[in-house]
Structures are given as C-alpha cells and as structure tokens.
Short mmCIF file of C-alpha atoms in Angstrom, two decimals:
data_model
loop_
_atom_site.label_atom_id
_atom_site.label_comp_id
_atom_site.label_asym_id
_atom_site.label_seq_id
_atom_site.Cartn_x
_atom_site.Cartn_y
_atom_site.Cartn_z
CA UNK A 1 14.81 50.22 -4.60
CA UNK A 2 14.25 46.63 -5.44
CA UNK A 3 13.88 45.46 -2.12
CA UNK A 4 11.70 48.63 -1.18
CA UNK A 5 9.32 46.99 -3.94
CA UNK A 6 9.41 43.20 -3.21
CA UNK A 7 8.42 44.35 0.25
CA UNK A 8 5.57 46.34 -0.62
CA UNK A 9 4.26 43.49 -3.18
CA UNK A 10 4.82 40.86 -0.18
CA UNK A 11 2.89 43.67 2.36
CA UNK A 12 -0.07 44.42 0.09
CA UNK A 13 -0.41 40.30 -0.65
CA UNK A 14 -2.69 39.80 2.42
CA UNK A 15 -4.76 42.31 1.75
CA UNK A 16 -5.89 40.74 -1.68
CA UNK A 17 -7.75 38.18 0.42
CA UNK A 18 -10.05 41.43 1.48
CA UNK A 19 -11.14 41.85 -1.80
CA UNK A 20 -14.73 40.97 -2.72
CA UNK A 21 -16.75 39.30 -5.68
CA UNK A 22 -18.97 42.25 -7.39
CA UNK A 23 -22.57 42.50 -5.59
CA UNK A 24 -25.14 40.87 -8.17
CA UNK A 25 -27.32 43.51 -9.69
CA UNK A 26 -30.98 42.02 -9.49
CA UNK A 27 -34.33 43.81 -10.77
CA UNK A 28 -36.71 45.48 -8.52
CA UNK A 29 -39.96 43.56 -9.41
CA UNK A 30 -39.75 40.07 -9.76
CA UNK A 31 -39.71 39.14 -13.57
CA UNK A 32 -40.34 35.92 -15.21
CA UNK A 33 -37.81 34.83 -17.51
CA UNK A 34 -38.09 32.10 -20.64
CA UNK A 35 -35.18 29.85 -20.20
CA UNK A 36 -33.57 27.12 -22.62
CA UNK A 37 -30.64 25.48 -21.96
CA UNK A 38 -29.88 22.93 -24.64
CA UNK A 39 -27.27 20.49 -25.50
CA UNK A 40 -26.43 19.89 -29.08
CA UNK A 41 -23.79 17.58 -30.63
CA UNK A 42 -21.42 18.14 -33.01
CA UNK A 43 -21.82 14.85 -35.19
CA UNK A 44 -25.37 13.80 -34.87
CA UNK A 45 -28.65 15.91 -35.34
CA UNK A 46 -30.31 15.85 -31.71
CA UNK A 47 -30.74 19.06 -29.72
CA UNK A 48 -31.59 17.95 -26.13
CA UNK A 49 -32.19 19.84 -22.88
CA UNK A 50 -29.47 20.19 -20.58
CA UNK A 51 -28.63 18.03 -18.04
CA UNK A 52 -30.63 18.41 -14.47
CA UNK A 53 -27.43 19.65 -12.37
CA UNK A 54 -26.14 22.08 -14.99
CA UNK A 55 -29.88 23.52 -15.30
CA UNK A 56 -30.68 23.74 -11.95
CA UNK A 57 -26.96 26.32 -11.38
CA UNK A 58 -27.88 28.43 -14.02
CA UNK A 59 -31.19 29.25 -13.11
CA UNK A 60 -29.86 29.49 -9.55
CA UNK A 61 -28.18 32.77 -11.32
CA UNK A 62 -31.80 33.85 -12.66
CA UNK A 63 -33.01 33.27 -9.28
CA UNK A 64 -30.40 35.77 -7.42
CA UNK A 65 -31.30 38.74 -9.36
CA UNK A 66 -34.99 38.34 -9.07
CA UNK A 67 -35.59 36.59 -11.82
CA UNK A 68 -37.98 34.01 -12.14
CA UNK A 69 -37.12 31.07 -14.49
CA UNK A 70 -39.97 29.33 -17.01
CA UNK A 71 -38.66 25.96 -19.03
CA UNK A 72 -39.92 25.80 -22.61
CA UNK A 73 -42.37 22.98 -23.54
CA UNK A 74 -41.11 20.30 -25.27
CA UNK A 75 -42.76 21.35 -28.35
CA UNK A 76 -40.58 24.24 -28.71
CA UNK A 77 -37.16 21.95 -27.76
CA UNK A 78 -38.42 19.52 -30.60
CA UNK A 79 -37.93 22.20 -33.17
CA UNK A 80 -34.24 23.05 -31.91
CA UNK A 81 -33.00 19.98 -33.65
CA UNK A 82 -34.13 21.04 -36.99
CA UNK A 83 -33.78 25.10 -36.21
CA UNK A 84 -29.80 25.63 -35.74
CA UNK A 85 -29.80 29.52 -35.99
CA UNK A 86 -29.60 31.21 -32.78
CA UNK A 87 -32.27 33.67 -34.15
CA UNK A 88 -34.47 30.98 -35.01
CA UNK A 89 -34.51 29.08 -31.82
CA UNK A 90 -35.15 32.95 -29.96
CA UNK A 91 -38.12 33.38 -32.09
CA UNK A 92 -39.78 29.64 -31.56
CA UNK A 93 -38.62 30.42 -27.64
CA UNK A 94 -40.70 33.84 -27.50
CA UNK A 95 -43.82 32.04 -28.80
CA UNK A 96 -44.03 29.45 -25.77
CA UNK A 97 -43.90 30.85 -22.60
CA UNK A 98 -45.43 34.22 -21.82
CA UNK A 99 -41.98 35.87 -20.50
CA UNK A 100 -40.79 39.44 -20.80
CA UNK A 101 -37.22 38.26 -21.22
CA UNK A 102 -35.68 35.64 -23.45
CA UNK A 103 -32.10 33.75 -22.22
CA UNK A 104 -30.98 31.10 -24.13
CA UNK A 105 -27.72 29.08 -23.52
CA UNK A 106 -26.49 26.68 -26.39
CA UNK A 107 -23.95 24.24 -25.72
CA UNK A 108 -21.77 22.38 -28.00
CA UNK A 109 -19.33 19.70 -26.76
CA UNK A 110 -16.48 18.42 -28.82
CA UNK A 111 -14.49 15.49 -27.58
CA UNK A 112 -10.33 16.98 -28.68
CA UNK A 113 -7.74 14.33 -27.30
CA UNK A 114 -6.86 12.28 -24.33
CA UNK A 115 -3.88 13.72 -22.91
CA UNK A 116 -2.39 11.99 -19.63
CA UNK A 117 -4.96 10.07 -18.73
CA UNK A 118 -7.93 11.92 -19.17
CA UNK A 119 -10.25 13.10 -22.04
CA UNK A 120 -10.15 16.44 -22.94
CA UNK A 121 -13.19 18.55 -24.20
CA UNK A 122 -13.91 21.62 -25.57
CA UNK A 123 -17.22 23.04 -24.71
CA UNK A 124 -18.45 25.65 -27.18
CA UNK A 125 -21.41 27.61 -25.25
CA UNK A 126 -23.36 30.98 -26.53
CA UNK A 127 -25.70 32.15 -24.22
CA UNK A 128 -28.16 34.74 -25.83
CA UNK A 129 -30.30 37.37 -23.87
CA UNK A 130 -33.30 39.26 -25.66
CA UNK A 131 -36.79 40.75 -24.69
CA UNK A 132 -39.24 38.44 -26.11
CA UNK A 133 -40.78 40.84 -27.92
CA UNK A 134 -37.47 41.32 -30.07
CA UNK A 135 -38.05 45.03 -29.83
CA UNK A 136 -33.82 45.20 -29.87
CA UNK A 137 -31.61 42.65 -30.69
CA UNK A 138 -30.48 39.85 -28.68
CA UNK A 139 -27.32 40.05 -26.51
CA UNK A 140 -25.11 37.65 -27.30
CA UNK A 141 -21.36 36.01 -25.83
CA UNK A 142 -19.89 33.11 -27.52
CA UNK A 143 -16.90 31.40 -25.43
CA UNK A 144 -15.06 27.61 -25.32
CA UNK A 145 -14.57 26.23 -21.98
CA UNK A 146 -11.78 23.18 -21.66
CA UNK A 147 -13.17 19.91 -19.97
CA UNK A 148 -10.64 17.29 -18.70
CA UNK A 149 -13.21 13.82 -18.24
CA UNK A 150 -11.70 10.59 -16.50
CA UNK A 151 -13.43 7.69 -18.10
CA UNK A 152 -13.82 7.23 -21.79
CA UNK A 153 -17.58 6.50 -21.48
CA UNK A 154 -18.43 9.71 -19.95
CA UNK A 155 -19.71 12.39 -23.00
CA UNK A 156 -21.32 15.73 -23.97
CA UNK A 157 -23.27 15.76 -20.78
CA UNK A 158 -20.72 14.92 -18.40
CA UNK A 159 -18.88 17.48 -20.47
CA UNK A 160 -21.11 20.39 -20.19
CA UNK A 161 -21.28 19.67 -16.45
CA UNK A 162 -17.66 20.13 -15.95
CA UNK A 163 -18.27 23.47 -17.70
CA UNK A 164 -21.03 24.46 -15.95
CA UNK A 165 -19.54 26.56 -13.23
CA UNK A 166 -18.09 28.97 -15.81
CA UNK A 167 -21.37 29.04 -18.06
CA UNK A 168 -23.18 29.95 -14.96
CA UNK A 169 -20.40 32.64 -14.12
CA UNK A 170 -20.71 34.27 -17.72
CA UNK A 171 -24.53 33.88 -17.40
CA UNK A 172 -24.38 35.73 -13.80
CA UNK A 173 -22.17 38.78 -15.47
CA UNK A 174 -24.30 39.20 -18.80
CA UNK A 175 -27.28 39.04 -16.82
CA UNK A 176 -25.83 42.09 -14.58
CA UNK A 177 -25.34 43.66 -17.28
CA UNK A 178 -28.52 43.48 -19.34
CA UNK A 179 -29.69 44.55 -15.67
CA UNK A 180 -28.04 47.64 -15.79
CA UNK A 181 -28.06 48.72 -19.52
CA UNK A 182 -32.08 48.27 -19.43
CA UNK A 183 -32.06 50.21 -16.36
CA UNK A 184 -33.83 47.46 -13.99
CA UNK A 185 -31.50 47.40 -11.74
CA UNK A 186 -33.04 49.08 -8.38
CA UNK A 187 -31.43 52.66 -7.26
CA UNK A 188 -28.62 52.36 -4.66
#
C-alpha cells in the first residue's frame, strides 16, 4: 500500500509542471486608473513616490487587464506626508486625476537585523482599491514582505524593490478580483 502511494506521488510529480498560472481577468473597455505608489518611513515624516523600477511593474499589472495608469501630481503626494490615514490619502487621490478607479499602494520599510551577512527588512505594504467616487468602500489587503539587502548603505528603496515582485503579484490578484466582483470582467 505504501509503495502503491509513493509511486503514484512520484508518477503525478511531472505532471505538476503542466499546471498553469490563472488567466488575468482584464476589463472590456479600456479604463483609466489613478495610481499612487508611495514610500513612507517609519522614523522620519517624508512620504515619497516609489522608486522608478518598482512603479513601472506595478502598473505593468494595470496595464494587462486594460487598465490605463494616471500618476498623481505632486500636489496631491505633498499632502501624503502630513495625511497618514489611508482614507485620507484616497480622498486627496480622487480629487487629482479624473479616474473612475482609485489604487493606492503604501509601503512601509523597516530595517529588523542583519543576520549572516545581509540586512534583513520587513516591508509593510497595503494596497487599497476604490471607485473614485467612494460610492462603496475601498478594498483593502495589508501584508509584510521579508527583504534580505547586501550592503549596509542600501535602504527603504532598495527595500521596497526587493519586495516588489510580490506587491505586484498581490496587486495583479486584487485587481482580478475587483474585476470580477464589479462585473467588468468581459463574458467568456
């Protein structure tokens, strides 16, 4: 019996290469989207825009289902230093661009320990998704996201860049999902 079983497990292993990612769900008309991604510290008051690179793979996400990203001024980004509620900075981000849809993504990197090596970081990120007109309220997924950095003078940044691949992952599935519970999503 227990051989019967380790050879099925070992038979069905090559077939798990077969499987496939989920198809992206993407809206039928194009849709512009109002986008801030913004980089806050933990110790000091600034509130910055992201880096380049980690912008640039998240709105690759928008950009997959149809969606058409818009950056904020930087009127609006000035005020995200001295607004730290997530509702706050939604409101001052659905009075900039005119977008039908709201995503914000918040990112908060905290240096932990340097453990063999390398520095570790936790990146706190909350990414937020809500019609600008605030007709229901926002969607919104809070997760921490380890960073392992080699040199002692890279920071937040660098940090949130290492994260990035999993931000835009978590991005990619909420946005299906708003996709599908809004009923965008085109019919099969």
């Amino acid at each position: 019996m227990r051989c019967s079983l380790l050879c099925l497990i070992v038979a069905s292993l090559p077939l798990a290469g077969c499987l496939k990612p989920p198809p992206v769900v993407g809206v039928e008309e194009p849709m512009s989207v109002s986008v801030a991604t913004v980089l806050e510290s933990v110790d000091q008051p600034w509130v910055v825009s992201a880096p380049d690179a980690v912008v640039a793979r998240l709105n690759d996400e928008l950009v997959r289902r149809n969606l058409s990203p818009i950056a904020p001024s930087d009127e609006v980004l000035s005020t995200f230093a001295a607004i730290r509620s997530t509702a706050g900075r939604l409101e001052q981000l659905a009075l900039d661009p005119p977008a039908p849809l709201l995503v914000l993504i918040e990112a908060t990197p905290r240096f932990s320990a340097q453990v063999n090596g390398r520095y570790r970081w936790s990146v706190q990120a909350e990414i937020s998704i809500a019609p600008s007109a605030m007709t229901s309220p926002a969607t919104t997924e809070s997760f921490t996201i380890p960073a392992h950095l080699i040199y002692s003078h890279q920071a937040e940044a660098e940090a949130l860049a290492e994260a990035s691949p999993v931000v835009a992952r978590q991005l990619g599935r909420m946005l299906d999902e708003w996709i599908h519970s809004e009923g965008l999503a085109p019919a099969p």
